[in-house]
Amino acid sequence: MTIPAVILFFIFHTFPLLQGIFYSFTNWRGYGDWDFIGLSNYVNVFKDMRALNAYGFTFQFAIVSTVLVNIFSLLIALGLNANIKFQKTLRAVYFLPNILSILIVGFIFQFIFTIFLPQFSDALGIQALATNILGSPDYAWVGVVIMAVWQATAFNTILYLAGLQTVPGDVYEAAAIEGASPWKRFWKITFPLIAPFFTINMVLALKTFLMVFDHIIALTGGGPGYATESISVLIYRGGFEGGQFGYQSANAVIYFIVIVALSIIQLRFLQKREVQQ
């Protein structure tokens, strides 16, 4: 029963992956003839300032977004897990951003940043928001972070809610009887018990944000200039539009190794903290 699935997986995933690794050692442009050039593509990636800038932007974006998403999603999950009115309705409302397409969300936020906020700030006389931040090389990445965090918080909130449901209520009752403050109950009871969910959220969020592509295409297109060009966007444009298929294949292999290495480091570090707690 698994043979058809294995065959399809190999054809559409494993085989293209092996092809990409092979072409990373060539100068193939995506068409025509090619020559085997060894490790030249890999060496050139580390000399390419555009590639290094893309890595720098991607790491900056991923780290900031991962931290913000986990902070906001945990706070929202704690609120939705409390004994409040319309609890189920609010849970559904907070999950809506995860249902929307990233491209649609990107176009909506592009309208907000380019038209709505400048007009709104002009009407109120607030000059700080009168300029479109997506047109600024220094602040365009902030707009991408805002959109990505808003859209991704919904999924992480659901995971944290699932974790909070596993915490026994009698533990809180015992802590309250002992006179533990809300902060101490959270730090000494809630967080240690949901530490595995924190680990999952951190790893998944960082991996997702390191692979950011749709957000950039929909919101800034990598601009202004190359200020918000992520690694995925660079690989796509260079490989499929710039005739650098072999070169960007090498970039993709490096990119893959970086993501796997960071994920393993995260898992080991966070799981070690779970044991300590």
Coordinates of N, CA and C in Angstrom, one line a residue, residues 3-129:
I3 N 3.8 1.6 -1.5 CA 4.7 1.7 -2.7 C 4.3 2.9 -3.6
P4 N 3.0 3.1 -3.9 CA 2.6 4.2 -4.8 C 3.0 5.6 -4.2
A5 N 2.8 5.7 -2.9 CA 3.2 6.9 -2.2 C 4.7 7.1 -2.2
V6 N 5.5 6.0 -2.0 CA 7.0 6.1 -2.0 C 7.4 6.5 -3.4
I7 N 6.8 5.9 -4.5 CA 7.2 6.2 -5.8 C 7.0 7.7 -6.2
L8 N 5.8 8.2 -5.8 CA 5.4 9.6 -6.1 C 6.4 10.5 -5.3
F9 N 6.7 10.2 -4.0 CA 7.6 11.0 -3.2 C 8.9 11.0 -3.9
F10 N 9.4 9.9 -4.3 CA 10.7 9.9 -5.0 C 10.8 10.7 -6.3
I11 N 9.7 10.6 -7.1 CA 9.7 11.3 -8.4 C 9.6 12.8 -8.2
F12 N 8.8 13.2 -7.3 CA 8.5 14.7 -7.2 C 9.3 15.3 -6.1
H13 N 10.0 14.6 -5.2 CA 10.8 15.2 -4.2 C 12.3 14.8 -4.2
T14 N 12.5 13.5 -4.0 CA 13.9 13.0 -3.8 C 14.7 13.1 -5.1
F15 N 14.1 12.7 -6.3 CA 14.8 12.8 -7.5 C 15.2 14.3 -7.9
P16 N 14.2 15.2 -7.8 CA 14.6 16.6 -8.1 C 15.7 17.1 -7.1
L17 N 15.6 16.7 -5.8 CA 16.6 17.1 -4.8 C 18.0 16.6 -5.3
L18 N 18.1 15.3 -5.7 CA 19.4 14.8 -6.1 C 19.8 15.5 -7.4
Q19 N 18.9 15.8 -8.3 CA 19.3 16.6 -9.5 C 19.9 17.9 -9.1
G20 N 19.2 18.6 -8.2 CA 19.7 19.9 -7.8 C 21.1 19.8 -7.2
I21 N 21.4 18.8 -6.4 CA 22.7 18.6 -5.8 C 23.7 18.4 -6.9
F22 N 23.3 17.6 -7.9 CA 24.2 17.3 -9.0 C 24.5 18.6 -9.8
Y23 N 23.5 19.3 -10.2 CA 23.7 20.5 -11.0 C 24.4 21.6 -10.2
S24 N 24.5 21.5 -8.9 CA 25.2 22.5 -8.1 C 26.7 22.4 -8.4
F25 N 27.2 21.3 -9.0 CA 28.6 21.2 -9.3 C 28.8 21.5 -10.8
T26 N 27.8 22.1 -11.4 CA 28.0 22.4 -12.9 C 27.7 23.9 -13.1
N27 N 27.9 24.4 -14.3 CA 27.6 25.8 -14.7 C 26.3 25.8 -15.5
W28 N 25.4 24.9 -15.3 CA 24.2 24.8 -16.1 C 23.3 26.1 -15.9
R29 N 22.8 26.6 -17.0 CA 22.0 27.8 -16.9 C 20.5 27.5 -16.8
G30 N 20.1 26.2 -16.8 CA 18.7 25.9 -16.9 C 18.3 25.4 -18.3
Y31 N 19.2 25.6 -19.2 CA 19.0 25.2 -20.6 C 20.3 25.0 -21.3
G32 N 20.4 24.3 -22.4 CA 21.6 24.2 -23.1 C 22.6 23.2 -22.5
D33 N 23.9 23.4 -22.9 CA 25.0 22.5 -22.5 C 25.5 23.0 -21.1
W34 N 26.2 22.1 -20.5 CA 26.8 22.5 -19.2 C 28.2 21.8 -19.0
D35 N 29.0 22.3 -18.1 CA 30.3 21.7 -17.8 C 30.4 21.5 -16.3
F36 N 31.1 20.4 -15.9 CA 31.3 20.1 -14.5 C 32.4 21.1 -14.0
I37 N 32.1 21.9 -12.9 CA 33.1 22.9 -12.4 C 33.4 22.6 -11.0
G38 N 33.0 21.5 -10.4 CA 33.4 21.2 -9.0 C 32.8 22.1 -8.0
L39 N 33.6 22.6 -7.1 CA 33.1 23.4 -5.9 C 33.1 24.9 -6.2
S40 N 33.3 25.3 -7.4 CA 33.4 26.7 -7.8 C 32.1 27.5 -7.4
N41 N 30.9 26.9 -7.6 CA 29.7 27.6 -7.2 C 29.6 27.8 -5.7
Y42 N 30.0 26.8 -4.9 CA 30.0 27.0 -3.5 C 30.9 28.0 -3.0
V43 N 32.1 28.1 -3.6 CA 33.0 29.1 -3.2 C 32.5 30.5 -3.6
N44 N 31.9 30.6 -4.8 CA 31.4 31.9 -5.2 C 30.2 32.4 -4.4
V45 N 29.4 31.5 -3.8 CA 28.3 32.0 -3.0 C 28.8 32.8 -1.8
F46 N 29.9 32.3 -1.2 CA 30.5 33.1 0.0 C 31.2 34.3 -0.4
K47 N 31.4 34.6 -1.7 CA 32.0 35.8 -2.2 C 31.0 36.8 -2.8
D48 N 29.7 36.3 -2.9 CA 28.7 37.1 -3.5 C 28.0 37.9 -2.4
M49 N 28.2 39.3 -2.5 CA 27.6 40.2 -1.5 C 26.1 40.2 -1.5
R50 N 25.5 40.0 -2.7 CA 24.0 39.9 -2.8 C 23.5 38.7 -2.0
A51 N 24.2 37.6 -2.2 CA 23.8 36.4 -1.4 C 24.0 36.5 0.1
L52 N 25.1 37.1 0.5 CA 25.4 37.4 1.9 C 24.4 38.3 2.5
N53 N 24.0 39.3 1.7 CA 23.0 40.3 2.2 C 21.6 39.6 2.4
A54 N 21.3 38.7 1.4 CA 20.1 37.9 1.5 C 20.1 37.0 2.7
Y55 N 21.2 36.4 3.0 CA 21.3 35.6 4.3 C 21.2 36.4 5.5
G56 N 21.8 37.6 5.5 CA 21.7 38.5 6.6 C 20.3 39.0 6.9
F57 N 19.6 39.4 5.8 CA 18.2 39.8 5.9 C 17.3 38.6 6.4
T58 N 17.5 37.4 5.9 CA 16.7 36.3 6.2 C 16.9 35.9 7.7
F59 N 18.1 35.9 8.2 CA 18.4 35.6 9.6 C 17.7 36.7 10.5
Q60 N 17.9 37.9 10.1 CA 17.3 39.0 10.9 C 15.8 38.9 11.0
F61 N 15.2 38.7 9.9 CA 13.7 38.5 9.8 C 13.3 37.3 10.6
A62 N 13.9 36.2 10.4 CA 13.5 34.9 11.0 C 13.6 35.0 12.5
I63 N 14.7 35.5 13.1 CA 14.9 35.6 14.5 C 13.9 36.5 15.2
V64 N 13.7 37.7 14.6 CA 12.8 38.7 15.2 C 11.4 38.1 15.1
S65 N 11.0 37.6 14.0 CA 9.6 37.1 13.8 C 9.3 35.9 14.7
T66 N 10.3 35.0 14.8 CA 10.1 33.8 15.7 C 9.9 34.2 17.1
V67 N 10.7 35.2 17.6 CA 10.5 35.6 19.0 C 9.2 36.3 19.2
L68 N 8.8 37.2 18.3 CA 7.5 37.9 18.4 C 6.3 37.0 18.3
V69 N 6.4 36.1 17.4 CA 5.2 35.1 17.2 C 5.0 34.3 18.4
N70 N 6.1 33.8 19.0 CA 5.9 33.0 20.2 C 5.5 33.8 21.4
I71 N 5.9 35.0 21.5 CA 5.4 35.9 22.6 C 3.9 36.1 22.5
F72 N 3.5 36.6 21.3 CA 2.1 37.0 21.1 C 1.2 35.8 21.2
S73 N 1.6 34.7 20.5 CA 0.8 33.5 20.5 C 0.6 32.9 21.9
L74 N 1.6 32.9 22.7 CA 1.5 32.4 24.1 C 0.6 33.3 24.9
L75 N 0.7 34.6 24.8 CA -0.2 35.5 25.5 C -1.6 35.3 25.1
I76 N -1.9 35.2 23.8 CA -3.2 35.0 23.3 C -3.8 33.7 23.8
A77 N -2.9 32.6 23.7 CA -3.4 31.3 24.2 C -3.7 31.3 25.7
L78 N -3.0 32.0 26.5 CA -3.3 32.1 27.9 C -4.6 32.8 28.1
G79 N -4.9 33.8 27.3 CA -6.2 34.5 27.4 C -7.3 33.7 27.0
L80 N -7.1 33.0 25.9 CA -8.2 32.1 25.3 C -8.4 30.9 26.2
N81 N -7.4 30.5 27.0 CA -7.6 29.3 27.9 C -8.3 29.7 29.2
A82 N -8.4 31.0 29.5 CA -9.0 31.4 30.7 C -10.5 31.3 30.6
N83 N -11.1 31.4 31.7 CA -12.6 31.3 31.8 C -13.2 32.6 31.4
I84 N -13.4 32.8 30.1 CA -14.0 34.0 29.6 C -15.2 33.7 28.7
K85 N -16.0 34.7 28.5 CA -17.2 34.6 27.7 C -16.8 34.5 26.2
F86 N -17.6 33.8 25.4 CA -17.4 33.6 24.0 C -16.1 33.0 23.7
Q87 N -15.7 32.1 24.5 CA -14.3 31.5 24.4 C -14.1 30.8 23.1
K88 N -15.1 29.9 22.7 CA -15.0 29.2 21.4 C -15.0 30.1 20.2
T89 N -15.9 31.1 20.3 CA -16.0 32.1 19.2 C -14.7 32.8 19.0
L90 N -14.1 33.3 20.1 CA -12.8 34.0 20.0 C -11.7 33.1 19.5
R91 N -11.7 31.8 19.9 CA -10.7 30.9 19.3 C -10.8 30.8 17.8
A92 N -12.1 30.7 17.3 CA -12.3 30.7 15.9 C -11.8 31.9 15.2
V93 N -12.1 33.1 15.8 CA -11.7 34.4 15.2 C -10.2 34.5 15.2
Y94 N -9.5 34.1 16.2 CA -8.0 34.2 16.2 C -7.4 33.2 15.3
F95 N -8.1 32.2 14.9 CA -7.5 31.2 14.0 C -7.7 31.6 12.5
L96 N -8.5 32.6 12.2 CA -8.8 33.0 10.9 C -7.6 33.4 10.0
P97 N -6.6 34.2 10.6 CA -5.5 34.5 9.8 C -4.7 33.3 9.2
N98 N -4.8 32.2 9.9 CA -4.1 31.0 9.4 C -4.8 30.4 8.1
I99 N -6.1 30.7 8.0 CA -6.8 30.2 6.9 C -6.6 31.0 5.6
L100 N -6.3 32.3 5.8 CA -6.1 33.1 4.6 C -4.8 32.8 3.9
S101 N -4.8 33.0 2.6 CA -3.6 32.8 1.8 C -2.6 33.9 2.1
I102 N -1.4 33.5 2.1 CA -0.3 34.5 2.4 C -0.3 35.6 1.4
L103 N -0.5 35.2 0.1 CA -0.5 36.2 -0.9 C -1.6 37.3 -0.7
I104 N -2.8 36.8 -0.3 CA -3.9 37.7 -0.1 C -3.6 38.6 1.1
V105 N -3.1 38.0 2.2 CA -2.7 38.8 3.3 C -1.6 39.8 2.9
G106 N -0.7 39.4 2.1 CA 0.4 40.4 1.6 C -0.2 41.6 0.9
F107 N -1.2 41.3 0.0 CA -1.8 42.4 -0.8 C -2.6 43.3 0.1
I108 N -3.2 42.7 1.2 CA -4.0 43.6 2.1 C -3.0 44.5 2.9
F109 N -1.9 43.9 3.4 CA -1.0 44.7 4.2 C -0.2 45.7 3.3
Q110 N -0.1 45.4 2.0 CA 0.5 46.4 1.1 C -0.4 47.6 0.9
F111 N -1.7 47.4 0.9 CA -2.6 48.5 0.8 C -2.6 49.3 2.1
I112 N -2.5 48.6 3.2 CA -2.5 49.3 4.5 C -1.2 50.2 4.6
F113 N -0.1 49.6 4.3 CA 1.2 50.4 4.4 C 1.3 51.5 3.4
T114 N 0.9 51.3 2.2 CA 1.1 52.2 1.1 C 0.0 53.3 1.0
I115 N -1.2 53.0 1.4 CA -2.3 53.9 1.2 C -3.0 54.3 2.5
F116 N -3.5 53.3 3.2 CA -4.3 53.5 4.4 C -3.5 54.3 5.5
L117 N -2.4 53.7 5.9 CA -1.7 54.4 7.0 C -1.2 55.8 6.7
P118 N -0.6 56.1 5.5 CA -0.2 57.4 5.2 C -1.4 58.4 5.1
Q119 N -2.5 58.0 4.6 CA -3.7 58.9 4.5 C -4.2 59.1 5.9
F120 N -4.3 58.0 6.7 CA -4.8 58.1 8.1 C -3.9 59.0 8.9
S121 N -2.6 58.9 8.8 CA -1.7 59.7 9.6 C -1.7 61.1 9.2
D122 N -1.9 61.4 7.9 CA -2.0 62.8 7.4 C -3.3 63.4 8.0
A123 N -4.3 62.7 8.1 CA -5.6 63.2 8.6 C -5.4 63.5 10.1
L124 N -4.6 62.8 10.8 CA -4.4 63.0 12.3 C -3.2 63.9 12.5
G125 N -2.4 64.2 11.5 CA -1.2 65.0 11.7 C -0.1 64.3 12.3
I126 N 0.0 63.0 12.2 CA 1.0 62.2 12.7 C 2.1 61.9 11.6
Q127 N 3.2 62.6 11.7 CA 4.2 62.5 10.6 C 5.0 61.2 10.6
A128 N 5.0 60.5 11.8 CA 5.8 59.3 11.9 C 5.3 58.2 11.0
L129 N 4.0 58.2 10.7 CA 3.4 57.1 9.8 C 3.0 57.6 8.5

